[in-house]
Short mmCIF file of C-alpha atoms and ligand atoms in Angstrom, two decimals:
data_model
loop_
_atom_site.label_atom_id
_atom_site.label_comp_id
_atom_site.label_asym_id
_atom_site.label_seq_id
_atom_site.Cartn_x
_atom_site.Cartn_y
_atom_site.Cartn_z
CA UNK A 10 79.01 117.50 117.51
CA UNK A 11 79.95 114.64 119.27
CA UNK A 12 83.94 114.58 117.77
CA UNK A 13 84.80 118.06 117.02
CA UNK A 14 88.24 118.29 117.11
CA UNK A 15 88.96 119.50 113.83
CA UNK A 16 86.47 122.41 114.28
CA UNK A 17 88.28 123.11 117.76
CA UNK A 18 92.25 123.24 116.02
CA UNK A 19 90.65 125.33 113.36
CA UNK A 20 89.41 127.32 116.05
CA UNK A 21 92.89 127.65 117.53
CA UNK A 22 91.22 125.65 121.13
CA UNK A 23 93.21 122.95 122.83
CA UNK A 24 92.19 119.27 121.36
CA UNK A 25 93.62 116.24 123.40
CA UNK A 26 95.25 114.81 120.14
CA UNK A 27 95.37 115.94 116.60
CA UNK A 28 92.81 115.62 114.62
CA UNK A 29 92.70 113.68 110.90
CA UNK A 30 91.06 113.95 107.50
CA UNK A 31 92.43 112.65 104.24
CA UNK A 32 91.89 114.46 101.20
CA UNK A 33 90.49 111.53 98.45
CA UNK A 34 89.54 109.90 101.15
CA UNK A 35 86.03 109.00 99.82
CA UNK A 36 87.60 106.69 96.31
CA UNK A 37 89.26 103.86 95.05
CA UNK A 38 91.58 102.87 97.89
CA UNK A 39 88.94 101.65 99.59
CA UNK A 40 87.25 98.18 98.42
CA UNK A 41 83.57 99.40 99.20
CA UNK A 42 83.69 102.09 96.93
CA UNK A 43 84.98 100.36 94.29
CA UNK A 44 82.48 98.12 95.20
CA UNK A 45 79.63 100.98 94.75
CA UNK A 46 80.80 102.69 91.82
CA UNK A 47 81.05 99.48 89.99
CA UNK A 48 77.28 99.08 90.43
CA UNK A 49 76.87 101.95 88.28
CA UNK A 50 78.25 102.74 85.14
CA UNK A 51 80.07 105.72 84.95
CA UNK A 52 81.54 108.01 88.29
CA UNK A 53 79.43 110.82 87.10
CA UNK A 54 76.41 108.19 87.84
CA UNK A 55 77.40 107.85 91.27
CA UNK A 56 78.14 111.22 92.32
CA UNK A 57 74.67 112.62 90.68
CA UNK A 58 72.78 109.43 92.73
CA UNK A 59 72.45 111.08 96.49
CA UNK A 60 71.75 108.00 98.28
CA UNK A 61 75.31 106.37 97.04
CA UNK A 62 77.17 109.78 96.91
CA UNK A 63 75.89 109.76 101.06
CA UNK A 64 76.78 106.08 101.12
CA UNK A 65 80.90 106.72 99.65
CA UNK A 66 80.85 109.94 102.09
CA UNK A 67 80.40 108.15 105.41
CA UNK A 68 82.48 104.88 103.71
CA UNK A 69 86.10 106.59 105.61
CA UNK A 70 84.50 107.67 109.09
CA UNK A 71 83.64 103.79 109.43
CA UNK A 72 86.38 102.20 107.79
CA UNK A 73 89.10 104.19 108.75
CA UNK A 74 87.36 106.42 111.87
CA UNK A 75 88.58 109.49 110.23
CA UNK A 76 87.43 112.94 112.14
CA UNK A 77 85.55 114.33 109.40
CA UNK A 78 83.35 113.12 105.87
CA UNK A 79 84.06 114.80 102.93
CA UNK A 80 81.45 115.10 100.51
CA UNK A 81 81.21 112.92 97.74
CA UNK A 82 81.11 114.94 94.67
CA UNK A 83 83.73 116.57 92.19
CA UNK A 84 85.34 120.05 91.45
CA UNK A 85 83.96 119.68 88.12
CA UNK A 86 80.13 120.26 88.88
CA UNK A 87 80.36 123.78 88.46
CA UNK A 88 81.63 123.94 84.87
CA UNK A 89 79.25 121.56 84.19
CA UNK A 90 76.84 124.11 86.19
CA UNK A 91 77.30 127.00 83.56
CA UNK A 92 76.66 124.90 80.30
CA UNK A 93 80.10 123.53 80.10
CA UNK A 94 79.78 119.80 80.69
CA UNK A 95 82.64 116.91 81.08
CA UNK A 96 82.83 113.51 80.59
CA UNK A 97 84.89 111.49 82.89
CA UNK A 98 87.06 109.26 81.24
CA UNK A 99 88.65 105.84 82.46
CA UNK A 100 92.36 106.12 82.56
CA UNK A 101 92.00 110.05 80.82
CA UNK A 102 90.72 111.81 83.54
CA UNK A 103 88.01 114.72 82.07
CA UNK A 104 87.32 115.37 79.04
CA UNK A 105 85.34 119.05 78.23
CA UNK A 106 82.59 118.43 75.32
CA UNK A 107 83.71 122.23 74.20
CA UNK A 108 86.51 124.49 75.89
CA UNK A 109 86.80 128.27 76.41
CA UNK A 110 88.85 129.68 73.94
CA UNK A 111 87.74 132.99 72.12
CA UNK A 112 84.78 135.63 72.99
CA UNK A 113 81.79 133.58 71.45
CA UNK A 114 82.56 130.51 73.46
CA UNK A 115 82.53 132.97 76.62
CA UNK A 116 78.79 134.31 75.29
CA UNK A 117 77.56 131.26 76.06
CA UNK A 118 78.74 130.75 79.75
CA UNK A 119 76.28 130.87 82.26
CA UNK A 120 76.19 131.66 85.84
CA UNK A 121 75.11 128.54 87.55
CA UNK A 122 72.60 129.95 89.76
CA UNK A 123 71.73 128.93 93.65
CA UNK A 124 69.92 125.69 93.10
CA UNK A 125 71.71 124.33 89.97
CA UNK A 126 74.04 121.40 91.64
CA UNK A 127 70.52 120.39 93.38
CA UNK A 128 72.65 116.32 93.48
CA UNK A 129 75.13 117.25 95.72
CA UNK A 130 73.25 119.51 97.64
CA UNK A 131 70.58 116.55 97.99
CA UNK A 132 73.69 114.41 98.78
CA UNK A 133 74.46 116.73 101.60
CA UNK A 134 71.74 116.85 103.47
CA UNK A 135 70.88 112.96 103.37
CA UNK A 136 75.05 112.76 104.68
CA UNK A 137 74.54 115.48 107.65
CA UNK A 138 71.44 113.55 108.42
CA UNK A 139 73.20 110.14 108.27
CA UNK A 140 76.42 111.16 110.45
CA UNK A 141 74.02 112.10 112.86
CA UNK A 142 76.79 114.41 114.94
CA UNK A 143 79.38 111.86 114.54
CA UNK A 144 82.33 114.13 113.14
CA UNK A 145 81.79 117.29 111.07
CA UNK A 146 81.34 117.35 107.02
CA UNK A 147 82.96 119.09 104.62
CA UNK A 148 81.81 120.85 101.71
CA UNK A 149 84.30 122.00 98.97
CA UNK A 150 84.74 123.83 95.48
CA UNK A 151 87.40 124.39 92.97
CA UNK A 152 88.88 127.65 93.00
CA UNK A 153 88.12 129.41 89.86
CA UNK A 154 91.89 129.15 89.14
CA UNK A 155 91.82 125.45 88.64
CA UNK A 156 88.49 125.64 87.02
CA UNK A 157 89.80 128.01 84.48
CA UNK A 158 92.45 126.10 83.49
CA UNK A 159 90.16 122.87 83.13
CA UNK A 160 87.25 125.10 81.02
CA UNK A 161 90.04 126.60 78.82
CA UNK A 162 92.40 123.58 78.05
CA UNK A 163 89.39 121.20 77.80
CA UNK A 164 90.89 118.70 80.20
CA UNK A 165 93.49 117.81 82.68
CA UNK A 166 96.97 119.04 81.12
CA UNK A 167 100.74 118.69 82.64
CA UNK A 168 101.29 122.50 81.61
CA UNK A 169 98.09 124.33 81.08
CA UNK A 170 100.29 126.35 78.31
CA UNK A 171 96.47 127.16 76.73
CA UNK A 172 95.08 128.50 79.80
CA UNK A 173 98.45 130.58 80.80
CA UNK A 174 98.63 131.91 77.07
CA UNK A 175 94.98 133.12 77.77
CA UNK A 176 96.24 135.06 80.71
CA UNK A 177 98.98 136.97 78.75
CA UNK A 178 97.29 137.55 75.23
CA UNK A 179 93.29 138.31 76.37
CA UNK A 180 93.72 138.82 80.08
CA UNK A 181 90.18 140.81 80.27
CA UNK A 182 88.55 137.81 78.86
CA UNK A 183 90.61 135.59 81.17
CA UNK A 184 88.99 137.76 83.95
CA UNK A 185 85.43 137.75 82.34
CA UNK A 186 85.53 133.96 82.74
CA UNK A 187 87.47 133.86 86.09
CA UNK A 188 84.32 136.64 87.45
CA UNK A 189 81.77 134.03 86.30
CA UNK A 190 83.04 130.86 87.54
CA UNK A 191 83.66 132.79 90.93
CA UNK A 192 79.70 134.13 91.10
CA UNK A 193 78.79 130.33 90.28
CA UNK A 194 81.04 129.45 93.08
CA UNK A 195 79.55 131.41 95.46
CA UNK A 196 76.62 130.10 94.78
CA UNK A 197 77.23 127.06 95.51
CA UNK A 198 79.18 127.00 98.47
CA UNK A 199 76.15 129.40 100.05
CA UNK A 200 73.98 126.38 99.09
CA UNK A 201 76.05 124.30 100.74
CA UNK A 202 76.27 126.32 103.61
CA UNK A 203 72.16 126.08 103.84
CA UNK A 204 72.44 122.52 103.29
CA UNK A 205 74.75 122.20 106.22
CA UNK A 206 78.61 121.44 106.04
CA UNK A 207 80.83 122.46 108.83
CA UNK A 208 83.94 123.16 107.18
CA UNK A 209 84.34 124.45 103.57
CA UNK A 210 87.63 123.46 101.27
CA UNK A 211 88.48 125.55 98.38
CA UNK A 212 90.67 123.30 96.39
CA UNK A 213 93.24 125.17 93.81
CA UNK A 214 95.23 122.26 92.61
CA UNK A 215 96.59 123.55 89.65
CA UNK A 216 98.37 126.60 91.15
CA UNK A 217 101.65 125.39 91.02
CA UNK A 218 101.53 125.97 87.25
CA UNK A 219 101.06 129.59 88.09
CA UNK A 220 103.97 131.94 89.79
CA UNK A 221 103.77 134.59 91.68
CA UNK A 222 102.08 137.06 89.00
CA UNK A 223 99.80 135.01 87.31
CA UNK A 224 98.60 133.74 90.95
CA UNK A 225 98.08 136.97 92.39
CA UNK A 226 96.37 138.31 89.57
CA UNK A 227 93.71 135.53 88.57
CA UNK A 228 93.75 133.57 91.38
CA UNK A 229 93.89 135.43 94.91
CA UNK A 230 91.26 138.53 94.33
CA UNK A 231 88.69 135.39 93.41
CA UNK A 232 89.57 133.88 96.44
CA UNK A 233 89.19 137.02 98.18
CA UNK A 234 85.80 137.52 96.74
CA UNK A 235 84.70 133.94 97.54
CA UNK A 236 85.81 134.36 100.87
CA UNK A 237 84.50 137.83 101.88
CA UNK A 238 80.74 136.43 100.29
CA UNK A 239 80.60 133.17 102.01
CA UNK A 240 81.83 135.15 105.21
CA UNK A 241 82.87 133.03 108.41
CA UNK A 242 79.76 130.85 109.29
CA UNK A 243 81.87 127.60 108.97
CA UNK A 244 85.66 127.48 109.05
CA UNK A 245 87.19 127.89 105.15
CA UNK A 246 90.46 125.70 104.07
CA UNK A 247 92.57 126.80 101.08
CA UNK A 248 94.69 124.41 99.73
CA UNK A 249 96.60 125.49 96.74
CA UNK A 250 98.84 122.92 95.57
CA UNK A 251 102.22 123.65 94.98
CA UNK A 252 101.62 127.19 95.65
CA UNK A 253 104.71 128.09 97.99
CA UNK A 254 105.24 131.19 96.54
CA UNK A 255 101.61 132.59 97.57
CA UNK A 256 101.19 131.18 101.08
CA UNK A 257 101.45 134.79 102.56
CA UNK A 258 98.83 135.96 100.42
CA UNK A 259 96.53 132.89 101.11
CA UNK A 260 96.96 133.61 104.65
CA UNK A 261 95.58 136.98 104.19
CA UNK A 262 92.44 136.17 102.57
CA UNK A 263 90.23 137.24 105.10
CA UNK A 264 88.07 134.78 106.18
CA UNK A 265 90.83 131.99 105.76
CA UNK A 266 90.68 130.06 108.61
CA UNK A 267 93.21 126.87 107.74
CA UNK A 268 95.99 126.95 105.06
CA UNK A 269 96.10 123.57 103.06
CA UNK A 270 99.90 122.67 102.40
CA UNK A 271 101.60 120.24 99.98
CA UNK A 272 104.21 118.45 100.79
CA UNK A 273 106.93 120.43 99.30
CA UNK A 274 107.02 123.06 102.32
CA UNK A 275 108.42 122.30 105.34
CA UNK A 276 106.32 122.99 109.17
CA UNK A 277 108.76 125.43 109.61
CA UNK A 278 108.51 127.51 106.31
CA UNK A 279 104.92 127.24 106.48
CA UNK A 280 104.84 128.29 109.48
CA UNK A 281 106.81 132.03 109.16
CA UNK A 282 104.42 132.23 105.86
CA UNK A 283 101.07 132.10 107.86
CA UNK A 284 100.90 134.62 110.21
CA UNK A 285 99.28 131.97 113.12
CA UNK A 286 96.38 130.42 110.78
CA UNK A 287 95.78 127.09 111.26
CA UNK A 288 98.00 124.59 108.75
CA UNK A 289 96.60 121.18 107.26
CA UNK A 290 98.96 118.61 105.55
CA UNK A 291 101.08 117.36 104.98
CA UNK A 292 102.43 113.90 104.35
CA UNK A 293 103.91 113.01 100.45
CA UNK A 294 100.75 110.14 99.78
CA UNK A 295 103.76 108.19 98.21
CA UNK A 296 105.36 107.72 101.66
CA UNK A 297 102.34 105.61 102.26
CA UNK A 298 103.94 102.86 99.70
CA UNK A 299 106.89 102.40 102.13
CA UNK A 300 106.73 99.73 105.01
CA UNK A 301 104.89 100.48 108.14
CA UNK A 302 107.42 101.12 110.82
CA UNK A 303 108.80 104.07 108.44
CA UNK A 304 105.11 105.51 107.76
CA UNK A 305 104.87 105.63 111.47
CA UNK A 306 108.34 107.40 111.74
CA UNK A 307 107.63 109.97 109.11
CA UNK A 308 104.11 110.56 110.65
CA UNK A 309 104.87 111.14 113.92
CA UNK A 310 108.19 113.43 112.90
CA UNK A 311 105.49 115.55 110.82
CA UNK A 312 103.18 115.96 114.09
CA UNK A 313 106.00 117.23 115.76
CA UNK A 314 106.94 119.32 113.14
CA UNK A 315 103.75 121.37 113.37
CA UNK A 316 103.20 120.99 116.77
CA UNK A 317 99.85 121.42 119.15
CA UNK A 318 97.94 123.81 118.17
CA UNK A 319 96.13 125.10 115.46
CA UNK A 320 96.61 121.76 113.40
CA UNK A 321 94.88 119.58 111.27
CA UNK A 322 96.71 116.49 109.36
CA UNK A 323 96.30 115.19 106.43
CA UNK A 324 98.61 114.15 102.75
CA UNK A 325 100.05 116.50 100.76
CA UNK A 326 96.86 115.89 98.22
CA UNK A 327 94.56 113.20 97.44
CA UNK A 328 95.37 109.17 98.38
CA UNK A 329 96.41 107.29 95.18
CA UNK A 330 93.69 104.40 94.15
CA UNK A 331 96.64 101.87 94.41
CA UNK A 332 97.78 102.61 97.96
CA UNK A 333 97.80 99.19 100.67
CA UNK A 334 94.93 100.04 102.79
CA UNK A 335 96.91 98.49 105.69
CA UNK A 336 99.17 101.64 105.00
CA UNK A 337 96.48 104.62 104.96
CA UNK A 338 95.12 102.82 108.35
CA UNK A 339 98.32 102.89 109.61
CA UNK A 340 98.33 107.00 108.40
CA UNK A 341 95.58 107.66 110.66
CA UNK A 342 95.83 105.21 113.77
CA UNK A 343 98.98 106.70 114.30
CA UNK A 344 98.34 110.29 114.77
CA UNK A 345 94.93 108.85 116.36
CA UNK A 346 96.91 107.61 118.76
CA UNK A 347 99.34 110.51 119.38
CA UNK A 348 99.04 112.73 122.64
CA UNK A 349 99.77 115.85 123.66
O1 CP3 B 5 87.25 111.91 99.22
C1 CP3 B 5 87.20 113.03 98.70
O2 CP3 B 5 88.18 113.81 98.69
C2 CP3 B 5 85.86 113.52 98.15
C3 CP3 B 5 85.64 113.41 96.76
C4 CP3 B 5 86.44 114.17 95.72
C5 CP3 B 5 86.61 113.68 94.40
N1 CP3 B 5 87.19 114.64 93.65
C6 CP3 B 5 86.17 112.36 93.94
C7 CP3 B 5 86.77 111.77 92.73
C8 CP3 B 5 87.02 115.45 95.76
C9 CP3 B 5 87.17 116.40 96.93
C10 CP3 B 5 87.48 115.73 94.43
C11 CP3 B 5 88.08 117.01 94.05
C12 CP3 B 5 88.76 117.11 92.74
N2 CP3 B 5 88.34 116.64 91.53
C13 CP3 B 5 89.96 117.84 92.53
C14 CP3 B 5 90.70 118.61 93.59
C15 CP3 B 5 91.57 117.73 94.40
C16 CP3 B 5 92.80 117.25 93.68
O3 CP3 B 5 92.88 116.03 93.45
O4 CP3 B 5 93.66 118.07 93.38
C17 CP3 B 5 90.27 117.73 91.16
C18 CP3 B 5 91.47 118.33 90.48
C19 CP3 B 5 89.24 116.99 90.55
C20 CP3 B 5 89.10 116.65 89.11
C21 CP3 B 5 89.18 115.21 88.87
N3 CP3 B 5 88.26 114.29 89.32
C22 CP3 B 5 90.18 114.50 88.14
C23 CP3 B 5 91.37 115.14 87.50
C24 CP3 B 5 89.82 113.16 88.17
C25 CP3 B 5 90.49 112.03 87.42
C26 CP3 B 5 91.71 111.54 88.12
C27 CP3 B 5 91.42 110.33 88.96
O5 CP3 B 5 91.80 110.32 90.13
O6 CP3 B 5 90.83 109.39 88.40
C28 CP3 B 5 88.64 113.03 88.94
C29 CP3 B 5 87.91 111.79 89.23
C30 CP3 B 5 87.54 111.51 90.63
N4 CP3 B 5 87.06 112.41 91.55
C31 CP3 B 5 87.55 110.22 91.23
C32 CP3 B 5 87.08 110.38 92.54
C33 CP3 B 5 86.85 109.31 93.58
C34 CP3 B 5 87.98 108.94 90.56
C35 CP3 B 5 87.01 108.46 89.55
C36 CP3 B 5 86.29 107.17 89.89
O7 CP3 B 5 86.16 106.77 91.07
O8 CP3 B 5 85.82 106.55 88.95
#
């Protein structure tokens, strides 16, 4: 791997500088995706096409010399995966055909076997082949806590009040579900595995709507068992959004290798949370809208934050479509151009 500094601060080895991913990083900011996915008609088009979901992956390592692709696909391939399928709606967000709700719907759930998300795992391989070494790739799922809460409420949701009801008033069907999205899961990421990424993100961005019961009951054992089955042959991220409460627990998950962070902790709470794992984040994406002599303030005061080692940076969660370009380049030239 001809830039593997990510792989090194996962690794907890000295890198000269720190290294820099951002999550979203393959979308709308940038004018030659939009520029792709307007040749085809819907997103779902382009991220079942392998050629253009390889194309959009490499679009940030050449545009804005991140150190790592991310691969072009969406959380919402594995629902899709076990019979539950989504349309992705301009403006809306996703939209579920049919949602979980009572023990019939959950008699038709499949288990998406090995083999099933055969696009992205096309897409993969043509990307690893296309990078050529350059900077590693990473794979990713939902956690089956976030995909839960899309299956059962049907679509994206500010509260997820159907989903958390679910927990409370059926939890063994709750758990029925939550076992077969996690078995589909693992399926896929092993896939991926074969396929080759070098890093693999689990992304739980709805566990903020959680707390600390509901988390450690439907969302950290499935994390556990994702973990313990994909075991440690590439480094695994978790990044649960807005999860403050759990970050002990998410350090504990045994093959964890980096803990994700929003930007709602500080380095320093994170930090006595995490037992020494390695932390990714954390920048507020909206600090990106202010002028570029304050991005680089706030961007250099978060590498210090977190210091040397054992670091990865990145937002708090995804870029937004409307951010200046100017601004997310001057994100990453800036730590880029930070030494130790
Ligand atoms: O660059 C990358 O990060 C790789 C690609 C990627 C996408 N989605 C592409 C995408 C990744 C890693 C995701 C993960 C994803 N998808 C998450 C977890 C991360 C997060 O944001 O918390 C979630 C919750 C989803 C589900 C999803 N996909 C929603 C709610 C939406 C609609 C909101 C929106 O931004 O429009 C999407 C659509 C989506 N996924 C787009 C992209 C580039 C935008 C659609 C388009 O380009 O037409």
């Amino acid at each position: 791997m001809k830039n593997d500094l990510i792989l090194r601060a996962m690794r907890g080895e000295n890198v000269e500088r720190p290294p820099v991913w951002i999550m979203r990083q393959a979308g709308r900011v940038l004018p030659q995706y939009r520029a792709v996915r307007n040749s085809v008609a819907g997103f779902k088009d382009l991220l079942k096409n392998p050629e253009l979901a390889c194309e959009v992956s490499i679009q940030p390592v050449d545009i804005l010399g991140v150190d790592a692709a991310i691969i072009f696909s969406d959380i919402l391939v594995v629902p899709e995966a076990m019979g539950f399928g989504y349309d992705m709606i301009e403006k809306k967000g996703p939209t579920f055909k049919k949602t979980l709700q009572s023990e019939a719907d959950v008699a038709q759930l499949q288990i998406a076997p090995s083999g099933s998300i055969d696009y992205t795992i096309a897409a993969i391989k043509l990307t690893k082949a296309a990078l050529n070494a350059r900077v590693p790739l990473i794979g990713f799922a939902g956690a089956p806590f976030t995909i839960f809460c899309y299956m059962v409420e049907g679509g994206g949701s500010k509260t997820f009040s159907k989903a958390r009801a679910m927990m409370y008033q059926n939890p063994a069907l709750a758990h029925q579900i939550l076992q077969a999205i996690t078995q589909s899961t693992i399926n896929y990421l092993q896939d991926q595995i074969q396929a080759g990424v070098d890093i693999l993100q689990i992304f739980d961005s709805w566990a903020g709507i959680s707390g600390e019961y509901i988390y450690n009951t439907f969302s950290i054992p499935y994390l556990q068992q994702i973990s313990v089955a994909v075991g440690d042959k590439v480094p695994l991220t978790i990044f649960a959004k807005d999860a403050f409460f759990a970050l002990e627990k998410i350090a504990s998950i045994q093959h964890c290798a980096t803990v994700g962070l929003d930007w709602t902790v500080s380095a320093d709470y994170a930090k006595r949370r995490t037992n020494g794992k390695c932390l990714q984040g954390n920048l507020d994406p909206a600090q990106l809208y202010a002028p570029v002599a304050e991005i680089e303030k706030a961007t250099r005061k978060m590498l210090q934050d977190f210091g040397k080692t054992k670091y990865v940076a990145n937002l708090g969660h995804g870029l937004y479509p409307d951010l200046p370009l100017d601004n997310v380049k001057c994100f990453v030239e800036t730590i880029q151009s930070y030494a130790y």
